[in-house]
Coordinates of C-alpha atoms in Angstrom, one line a residue:
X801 CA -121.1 -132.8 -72.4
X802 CA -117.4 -133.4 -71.7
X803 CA -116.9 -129.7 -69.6
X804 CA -119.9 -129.6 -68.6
X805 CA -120.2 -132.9 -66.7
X806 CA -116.9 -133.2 -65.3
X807 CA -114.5 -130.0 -66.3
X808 CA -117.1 -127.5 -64.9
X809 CA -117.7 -128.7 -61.7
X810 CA -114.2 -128.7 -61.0
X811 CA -113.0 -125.3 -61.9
X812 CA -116.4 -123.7 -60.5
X813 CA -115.5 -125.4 -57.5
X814 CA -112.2 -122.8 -57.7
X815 CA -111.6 -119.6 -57.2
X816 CA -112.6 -117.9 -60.8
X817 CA -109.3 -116.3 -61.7
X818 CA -107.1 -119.3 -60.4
X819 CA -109.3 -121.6 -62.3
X820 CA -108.5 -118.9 -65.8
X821 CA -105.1 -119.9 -65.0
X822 CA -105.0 -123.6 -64.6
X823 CA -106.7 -123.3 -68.0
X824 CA -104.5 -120.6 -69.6
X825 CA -101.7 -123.2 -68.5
X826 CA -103.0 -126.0 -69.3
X827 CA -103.3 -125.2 -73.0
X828 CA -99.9 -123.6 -72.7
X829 CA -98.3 -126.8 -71.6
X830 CA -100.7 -129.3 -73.8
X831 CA -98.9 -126.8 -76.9
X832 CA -95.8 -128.5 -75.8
X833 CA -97.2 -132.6 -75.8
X834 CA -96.9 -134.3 -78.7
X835 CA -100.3 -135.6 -80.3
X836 CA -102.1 -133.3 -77.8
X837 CA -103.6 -130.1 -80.4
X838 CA -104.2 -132.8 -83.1
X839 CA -106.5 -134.5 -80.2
X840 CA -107.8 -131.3 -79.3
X841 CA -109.0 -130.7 -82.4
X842 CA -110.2 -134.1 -83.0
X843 CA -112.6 -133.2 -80.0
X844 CA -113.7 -129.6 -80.5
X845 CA -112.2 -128.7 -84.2
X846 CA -114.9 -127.0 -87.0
X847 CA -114.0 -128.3 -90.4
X848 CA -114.6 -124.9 -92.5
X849 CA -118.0 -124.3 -94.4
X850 CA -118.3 -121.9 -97.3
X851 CA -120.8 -120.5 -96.1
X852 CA -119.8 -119.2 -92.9
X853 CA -116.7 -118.6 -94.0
X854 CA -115.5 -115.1 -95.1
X855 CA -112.7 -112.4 -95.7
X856 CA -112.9 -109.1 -94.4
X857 CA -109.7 -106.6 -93.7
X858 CA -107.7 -109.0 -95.9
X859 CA -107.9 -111.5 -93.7
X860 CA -109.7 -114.5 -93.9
X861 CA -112.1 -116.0 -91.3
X862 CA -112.9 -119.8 -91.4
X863 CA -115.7 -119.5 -89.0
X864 CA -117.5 -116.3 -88.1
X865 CA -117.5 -117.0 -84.0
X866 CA -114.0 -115.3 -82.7
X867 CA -112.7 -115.5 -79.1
X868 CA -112.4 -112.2 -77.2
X869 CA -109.8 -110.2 -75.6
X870 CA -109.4 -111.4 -71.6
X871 CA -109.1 -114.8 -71.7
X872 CA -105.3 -115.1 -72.9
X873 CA -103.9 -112.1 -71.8
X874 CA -100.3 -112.7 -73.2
X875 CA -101.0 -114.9 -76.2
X876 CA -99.7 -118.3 -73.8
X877 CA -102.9 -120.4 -74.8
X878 CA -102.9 -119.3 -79.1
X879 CA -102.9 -122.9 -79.8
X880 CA -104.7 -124.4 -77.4
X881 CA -107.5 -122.1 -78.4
X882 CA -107.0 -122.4 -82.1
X883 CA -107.6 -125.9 -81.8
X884 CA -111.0 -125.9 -80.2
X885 CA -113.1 -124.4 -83.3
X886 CA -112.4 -120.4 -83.3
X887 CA -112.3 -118.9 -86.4
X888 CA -110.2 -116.3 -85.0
X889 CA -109.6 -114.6 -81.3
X890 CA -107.8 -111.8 -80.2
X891 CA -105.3 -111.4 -77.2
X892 CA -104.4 -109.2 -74.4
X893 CA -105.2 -106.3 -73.6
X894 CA -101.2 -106.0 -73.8
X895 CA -99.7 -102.4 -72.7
X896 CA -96.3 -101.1 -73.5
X897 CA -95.1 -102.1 -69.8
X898 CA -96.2 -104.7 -67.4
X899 CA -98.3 -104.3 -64.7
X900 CA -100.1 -106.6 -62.5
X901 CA -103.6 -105.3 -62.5
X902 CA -105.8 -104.7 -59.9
X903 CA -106.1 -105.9 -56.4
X904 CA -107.0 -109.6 -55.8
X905 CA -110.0 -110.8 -55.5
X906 CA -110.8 -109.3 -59.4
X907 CA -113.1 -112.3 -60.8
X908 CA -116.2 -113.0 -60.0
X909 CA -119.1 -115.6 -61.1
X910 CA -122.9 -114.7 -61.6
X911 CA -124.3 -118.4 -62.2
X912 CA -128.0 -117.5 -62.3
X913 CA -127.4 -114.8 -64.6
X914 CA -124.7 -116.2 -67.1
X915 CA -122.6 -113.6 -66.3
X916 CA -118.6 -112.9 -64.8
X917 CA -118.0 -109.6 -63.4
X918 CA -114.4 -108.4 -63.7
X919 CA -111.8 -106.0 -62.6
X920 CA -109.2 -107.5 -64.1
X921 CA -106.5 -103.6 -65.0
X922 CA -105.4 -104.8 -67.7
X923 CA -102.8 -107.5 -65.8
X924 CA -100.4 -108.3 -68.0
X925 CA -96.4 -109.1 -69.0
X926 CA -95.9 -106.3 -71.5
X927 CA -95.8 -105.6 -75.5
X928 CA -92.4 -106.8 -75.6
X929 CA -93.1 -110.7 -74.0
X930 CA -96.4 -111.1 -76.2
X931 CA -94.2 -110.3 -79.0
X932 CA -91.5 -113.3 -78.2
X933 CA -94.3 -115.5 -77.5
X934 CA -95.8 -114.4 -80.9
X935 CA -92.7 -114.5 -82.6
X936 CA -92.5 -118.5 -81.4
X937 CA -96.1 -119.7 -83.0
X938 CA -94.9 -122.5 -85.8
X939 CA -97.8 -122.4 -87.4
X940 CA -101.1 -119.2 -87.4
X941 CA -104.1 -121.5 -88.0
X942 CA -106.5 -118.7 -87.6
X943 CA -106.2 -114.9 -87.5
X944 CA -105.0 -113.4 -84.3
X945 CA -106.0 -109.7 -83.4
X946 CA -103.9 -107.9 -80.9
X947 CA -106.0 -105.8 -78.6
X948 CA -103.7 -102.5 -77.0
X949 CA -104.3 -100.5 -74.4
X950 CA -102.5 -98.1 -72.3
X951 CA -100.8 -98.4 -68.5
X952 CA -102.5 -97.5 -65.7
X953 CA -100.2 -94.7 -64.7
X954 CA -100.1 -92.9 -68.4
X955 CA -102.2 -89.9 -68.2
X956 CA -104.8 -89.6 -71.0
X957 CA -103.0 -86.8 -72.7
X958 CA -100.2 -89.1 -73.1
X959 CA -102.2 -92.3 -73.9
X960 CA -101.4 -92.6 -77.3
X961 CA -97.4 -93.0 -76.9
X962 CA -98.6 -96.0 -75.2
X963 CA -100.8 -97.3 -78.1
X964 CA -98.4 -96.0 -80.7
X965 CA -95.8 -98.3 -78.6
X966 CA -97.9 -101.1 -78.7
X967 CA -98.4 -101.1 -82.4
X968 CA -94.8 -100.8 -83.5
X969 CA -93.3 -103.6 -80.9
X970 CA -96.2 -106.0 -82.0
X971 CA -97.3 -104.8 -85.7
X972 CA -95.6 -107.8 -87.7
X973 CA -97.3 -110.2 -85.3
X974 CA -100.9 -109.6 -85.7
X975 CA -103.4 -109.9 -88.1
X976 CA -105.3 -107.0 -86.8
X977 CA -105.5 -105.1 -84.2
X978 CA -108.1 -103.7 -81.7
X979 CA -107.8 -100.4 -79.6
X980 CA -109.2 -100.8 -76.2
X981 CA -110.7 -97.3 -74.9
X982 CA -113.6 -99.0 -73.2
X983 CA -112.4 -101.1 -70.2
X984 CA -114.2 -99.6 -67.0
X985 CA -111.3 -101.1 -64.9
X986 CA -108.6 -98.6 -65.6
X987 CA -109.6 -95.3 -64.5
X988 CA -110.7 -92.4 -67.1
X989 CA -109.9 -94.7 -70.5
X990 CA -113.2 -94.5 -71.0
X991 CA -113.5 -90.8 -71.6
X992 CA -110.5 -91.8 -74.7
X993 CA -113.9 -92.4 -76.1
X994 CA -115.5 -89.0 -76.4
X995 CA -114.4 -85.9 -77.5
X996 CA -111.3 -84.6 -79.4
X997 CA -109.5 -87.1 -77.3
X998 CA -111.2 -89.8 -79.5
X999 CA -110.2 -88.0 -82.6
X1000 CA -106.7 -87.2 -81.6
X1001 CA -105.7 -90.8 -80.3
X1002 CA -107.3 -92.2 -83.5
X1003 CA -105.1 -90.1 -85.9
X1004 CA -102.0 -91.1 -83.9
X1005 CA -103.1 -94.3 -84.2
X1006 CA -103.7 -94.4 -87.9
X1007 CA -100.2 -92.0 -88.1
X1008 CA -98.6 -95.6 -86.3
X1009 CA -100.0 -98.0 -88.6
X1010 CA -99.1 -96.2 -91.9
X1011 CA -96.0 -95.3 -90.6
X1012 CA -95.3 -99.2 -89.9
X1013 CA -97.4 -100.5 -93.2
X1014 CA -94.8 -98.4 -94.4
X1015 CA -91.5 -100.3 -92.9
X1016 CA -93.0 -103.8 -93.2
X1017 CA -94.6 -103.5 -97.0
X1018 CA -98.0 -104.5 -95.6
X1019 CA -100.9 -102.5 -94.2
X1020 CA -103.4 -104.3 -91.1
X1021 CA -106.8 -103.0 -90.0
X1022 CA -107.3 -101.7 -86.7
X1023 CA -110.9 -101.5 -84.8
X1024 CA -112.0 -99.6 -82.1
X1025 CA -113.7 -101.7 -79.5
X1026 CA -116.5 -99.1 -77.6
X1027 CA -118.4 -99.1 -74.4
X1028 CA -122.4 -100.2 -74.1
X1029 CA -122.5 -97.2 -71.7
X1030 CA -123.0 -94.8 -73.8
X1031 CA -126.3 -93.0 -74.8
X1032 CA -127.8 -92.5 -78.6
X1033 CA -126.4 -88.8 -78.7
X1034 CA -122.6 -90.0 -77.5
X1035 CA -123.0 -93.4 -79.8
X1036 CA -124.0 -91.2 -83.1
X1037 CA -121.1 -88.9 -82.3
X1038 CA -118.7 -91.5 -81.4
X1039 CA -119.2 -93.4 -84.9
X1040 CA -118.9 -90.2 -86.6
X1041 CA -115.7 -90.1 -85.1
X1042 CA -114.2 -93.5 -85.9
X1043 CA -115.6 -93.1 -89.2
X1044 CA -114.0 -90.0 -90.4
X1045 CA -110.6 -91.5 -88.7
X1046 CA -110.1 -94.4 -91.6
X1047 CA -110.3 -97.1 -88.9
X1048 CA -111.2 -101.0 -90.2
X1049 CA -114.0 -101.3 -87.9
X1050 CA -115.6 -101.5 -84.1
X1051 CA -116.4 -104.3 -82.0
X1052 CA -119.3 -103.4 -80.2
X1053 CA -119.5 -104.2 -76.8
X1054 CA -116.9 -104.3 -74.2
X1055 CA -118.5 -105.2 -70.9
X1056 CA -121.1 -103.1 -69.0
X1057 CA -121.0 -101.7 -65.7
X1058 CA -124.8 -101.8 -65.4
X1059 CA -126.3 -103.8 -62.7
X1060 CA -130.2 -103.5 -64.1
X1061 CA -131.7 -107.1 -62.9
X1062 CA -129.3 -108.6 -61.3
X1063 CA -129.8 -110.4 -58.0
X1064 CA -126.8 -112.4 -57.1
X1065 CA -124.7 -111.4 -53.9
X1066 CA -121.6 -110.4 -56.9
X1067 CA -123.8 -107.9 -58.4
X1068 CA -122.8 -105.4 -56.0
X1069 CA -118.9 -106.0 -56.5
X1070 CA -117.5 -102.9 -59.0
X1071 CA -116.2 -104.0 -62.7
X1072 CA -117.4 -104.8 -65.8
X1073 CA -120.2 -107.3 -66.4
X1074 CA -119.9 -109.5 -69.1
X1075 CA -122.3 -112.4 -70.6
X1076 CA -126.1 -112.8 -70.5
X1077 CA -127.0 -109.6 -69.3
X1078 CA -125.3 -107.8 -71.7
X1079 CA -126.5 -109.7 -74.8
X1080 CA -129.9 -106.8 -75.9
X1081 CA -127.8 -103.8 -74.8
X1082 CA -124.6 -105.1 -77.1
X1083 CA -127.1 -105.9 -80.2
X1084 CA -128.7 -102.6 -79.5
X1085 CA -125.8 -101.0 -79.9
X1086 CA -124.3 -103.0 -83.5
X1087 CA -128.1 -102.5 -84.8
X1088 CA -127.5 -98.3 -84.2
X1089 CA -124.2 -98.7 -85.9
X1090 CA -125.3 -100.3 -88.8
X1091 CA -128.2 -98.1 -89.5
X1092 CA -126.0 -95.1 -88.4
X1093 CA -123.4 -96.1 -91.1
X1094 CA -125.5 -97.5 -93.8
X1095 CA -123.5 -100.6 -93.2
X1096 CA -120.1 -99.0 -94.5
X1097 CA -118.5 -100.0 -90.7
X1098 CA -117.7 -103.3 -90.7
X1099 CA -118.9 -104.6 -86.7
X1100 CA -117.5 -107.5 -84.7
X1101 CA -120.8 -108.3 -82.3
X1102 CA -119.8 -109.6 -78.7
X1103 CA -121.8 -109.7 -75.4
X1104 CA -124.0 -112.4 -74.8
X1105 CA -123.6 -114.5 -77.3
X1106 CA -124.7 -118.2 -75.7
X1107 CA -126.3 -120.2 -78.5
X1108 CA -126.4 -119.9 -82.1
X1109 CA -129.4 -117.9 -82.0
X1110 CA -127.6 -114.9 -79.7
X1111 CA -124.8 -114.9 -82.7
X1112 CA -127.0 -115.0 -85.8
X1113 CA -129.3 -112.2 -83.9
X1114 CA -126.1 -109.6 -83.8
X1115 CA -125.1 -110.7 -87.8
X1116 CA -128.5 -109.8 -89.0
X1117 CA -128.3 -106.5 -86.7
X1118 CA -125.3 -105.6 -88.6
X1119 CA -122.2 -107.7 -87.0
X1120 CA -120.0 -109.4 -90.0
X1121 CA -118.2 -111.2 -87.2
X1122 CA -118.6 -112.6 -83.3
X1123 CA -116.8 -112.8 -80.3
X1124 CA -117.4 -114.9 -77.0
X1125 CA -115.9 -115.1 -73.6
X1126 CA -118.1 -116.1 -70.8
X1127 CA -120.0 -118.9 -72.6
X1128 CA -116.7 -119.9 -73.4
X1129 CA -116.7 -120.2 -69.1
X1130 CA -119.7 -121.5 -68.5
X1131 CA -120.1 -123.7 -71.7
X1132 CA -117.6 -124.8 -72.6
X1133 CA -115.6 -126.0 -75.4
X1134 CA -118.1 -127.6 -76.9
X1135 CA -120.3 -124.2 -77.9
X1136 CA -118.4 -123.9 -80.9
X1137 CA -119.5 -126.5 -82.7
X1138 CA -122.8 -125.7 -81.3
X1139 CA -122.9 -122.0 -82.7
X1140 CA -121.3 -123.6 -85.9
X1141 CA -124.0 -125.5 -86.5
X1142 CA -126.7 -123.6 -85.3
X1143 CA -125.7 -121.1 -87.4
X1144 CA -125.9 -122.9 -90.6
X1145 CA -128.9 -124.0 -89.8
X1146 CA -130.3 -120.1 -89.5
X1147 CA -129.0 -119.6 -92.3
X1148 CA -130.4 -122.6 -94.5
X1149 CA -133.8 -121.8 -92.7
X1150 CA -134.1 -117.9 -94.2
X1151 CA -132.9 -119.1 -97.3
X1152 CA -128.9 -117.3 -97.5
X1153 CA -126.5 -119.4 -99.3
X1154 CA -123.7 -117.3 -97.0
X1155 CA -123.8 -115.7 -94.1
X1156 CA -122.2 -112.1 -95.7
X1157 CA -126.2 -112.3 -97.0
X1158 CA -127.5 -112.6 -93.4
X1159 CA -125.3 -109.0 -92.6
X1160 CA -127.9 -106.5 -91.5
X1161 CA -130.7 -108.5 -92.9
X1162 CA -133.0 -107.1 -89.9
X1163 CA -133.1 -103.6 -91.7
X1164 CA -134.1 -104.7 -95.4

């Protein structure tokens, strides 16, 4: 009730994106403070359960609720969020170069929806600063997925130098990482998704991570994180894709640019929509891949996801892991012990011992 009595009015009383930033910087510079993560996580910490606990791409996750790309752009805030109950989250989008993004304003609020709009470009300081802040982490208390994407002036036929780029500049830094072909706020990435472009960039992608496996003596998972936008026809064809590249995975969604229901003045403001709205369309879409797949693509479910119920809906859909972001905004900190232990309580209530036994549970 902390955020949400006092933290919360504040920041909504702020501009969105200069309110991201006094929080981006504030965990930056409580990093720095002596005694301050430890009371962090005295706060908001999750002490790990077995049973939501779980390993997947040779990684282990202590919780299944991650944190997802946009929030800490460069990797400034890793510990800060770390402390707060994540059982993983990834950073950026990062691109080879940096660029600032789109015009200002780029953030926008839907309160009586749950939802943020966002036009954000991909603003960010480059491949080669997240790597030196990265490099400076004393300690990895949770996994942390890199999530690459290309500059705004590389043409498509040249987009995977920039993903290529990305992987070899930041590869002994992350856990994982996640390719971003789905963001509607950099013009034509989405079309990275269909087509022989989606097959080419994959298999330079792959090409990338053996090739640096290969240097560093250990191989990472990359995922493909895909667009709600799509119809059944582009979605079946799409997986069919990802599947015969050798990929880890797919998060499923990235944020929409549908407007269906929305009345607030913002709705009309161009970008992606993330949070409430999304939450049936995103599920639709992990439910599709896990039927289309026979269950054989591991899913990371985000769009929606506001109580325990919203995450434990996408696991038994087919999602082995979670992300949030705008609860995160309108919630709080607190959510993650909420989801935490909502979530064991779903679980205890259908009788799984674990929650890899909840995994597409909807179509036994």
């Amino acid at each position: 009730m902390l955020y949400r009595r006092l933290g919360k009015p504040v920041f909504f009383k702020l501009d969105p994106e200069r309110a991201h930033h006094l929080v981006i910087d504030g965990l930056h510079t409580a990093a720095k403070i002596p005694g301050m993560i430890p009371a962090m996580r005295g706060l908001y910490g999750i002490s790990e359960a077995r049973e939501l606990s779980s390993n997947l791409f040779g990684v282990h996750f202590p919780s299944p609720v991650g944190l997802a790309a946009g929030l800490d752009k460069n990797a400034d805030a890793v510990d800060g969020f770390s402390a707060i109950g994540f059982g993983f989250m990834e950073v950026g989008t990062v691109t080879p170069k940096p660029q600032p993004g789109n015009k200002q304003p780029r953030l926008f609020r839907l309160p009586p929806e749950g939802a943020l709009i966002n036009r954000m470009g991909f603003n960010n300081r480059g491949a080669e600063q997240m790597a030196e802040r990265l490099a400076a982490l004393k300690r990895r208390p949770i996994p942390i997925a890199v999530n690459i994407g290309k500059n705004k002036a590389t043409p498509n036929e040249e987009a995977h130098l920039d993903y290529k780029k990305c992987i070899s500049v930041l590869y002994r830094y992350a856990d994982f990482f996640v390719v971003n072909i789905s963001s509607p706020n950099t013009p034509d990435l989405r079309n990275l998704q269909h087509g022989n472009e989606l097959a080419q960039l994959l298999g330079a992608v792959r090409e990338e991570m053996a090739a640096q496996a290969n240097i560093h003596g250990t191989e990472k998972a990359v995922l493909v994180k895909i667009a709600p936008d799509v119809s059944s026809d582009e979605l079946d064809y799409m997986i069919e894709t990802i599947l015969k590249s050798g990929v880890s995975g797919v998060i499923a969604t990235n944020t929409t640019v549908s407007r269906e229901g929305l009345t607030h003045t913002h709705a009309k403001e161009t970008g992606g929509l993330s949070g409430k709205p999304l939450r049936q369309r995103s599920t639709e879409i992990v439910s599709h891949i896990y039927r289309q797949t026979g269950g054989r693509l591991p899913i990371i479910g985000s769009g929606g996801i506001f109580s325990a119920a919203d995450a434990y809906e996408k696991i038994r859909a087919g999602a082995s892991l979670v992300e949030i972001y705008t609860a995160l905004i309108y919630e709080g900190p607190e959510i993650n012990r909420k989801l935490h232990r909502g979530l064991r309580e779903l679980l205890k209530r259908d009788g799984f011992a674990h929650i890899t036994e909840a995994i597409g549970a909807d179509h036994r």
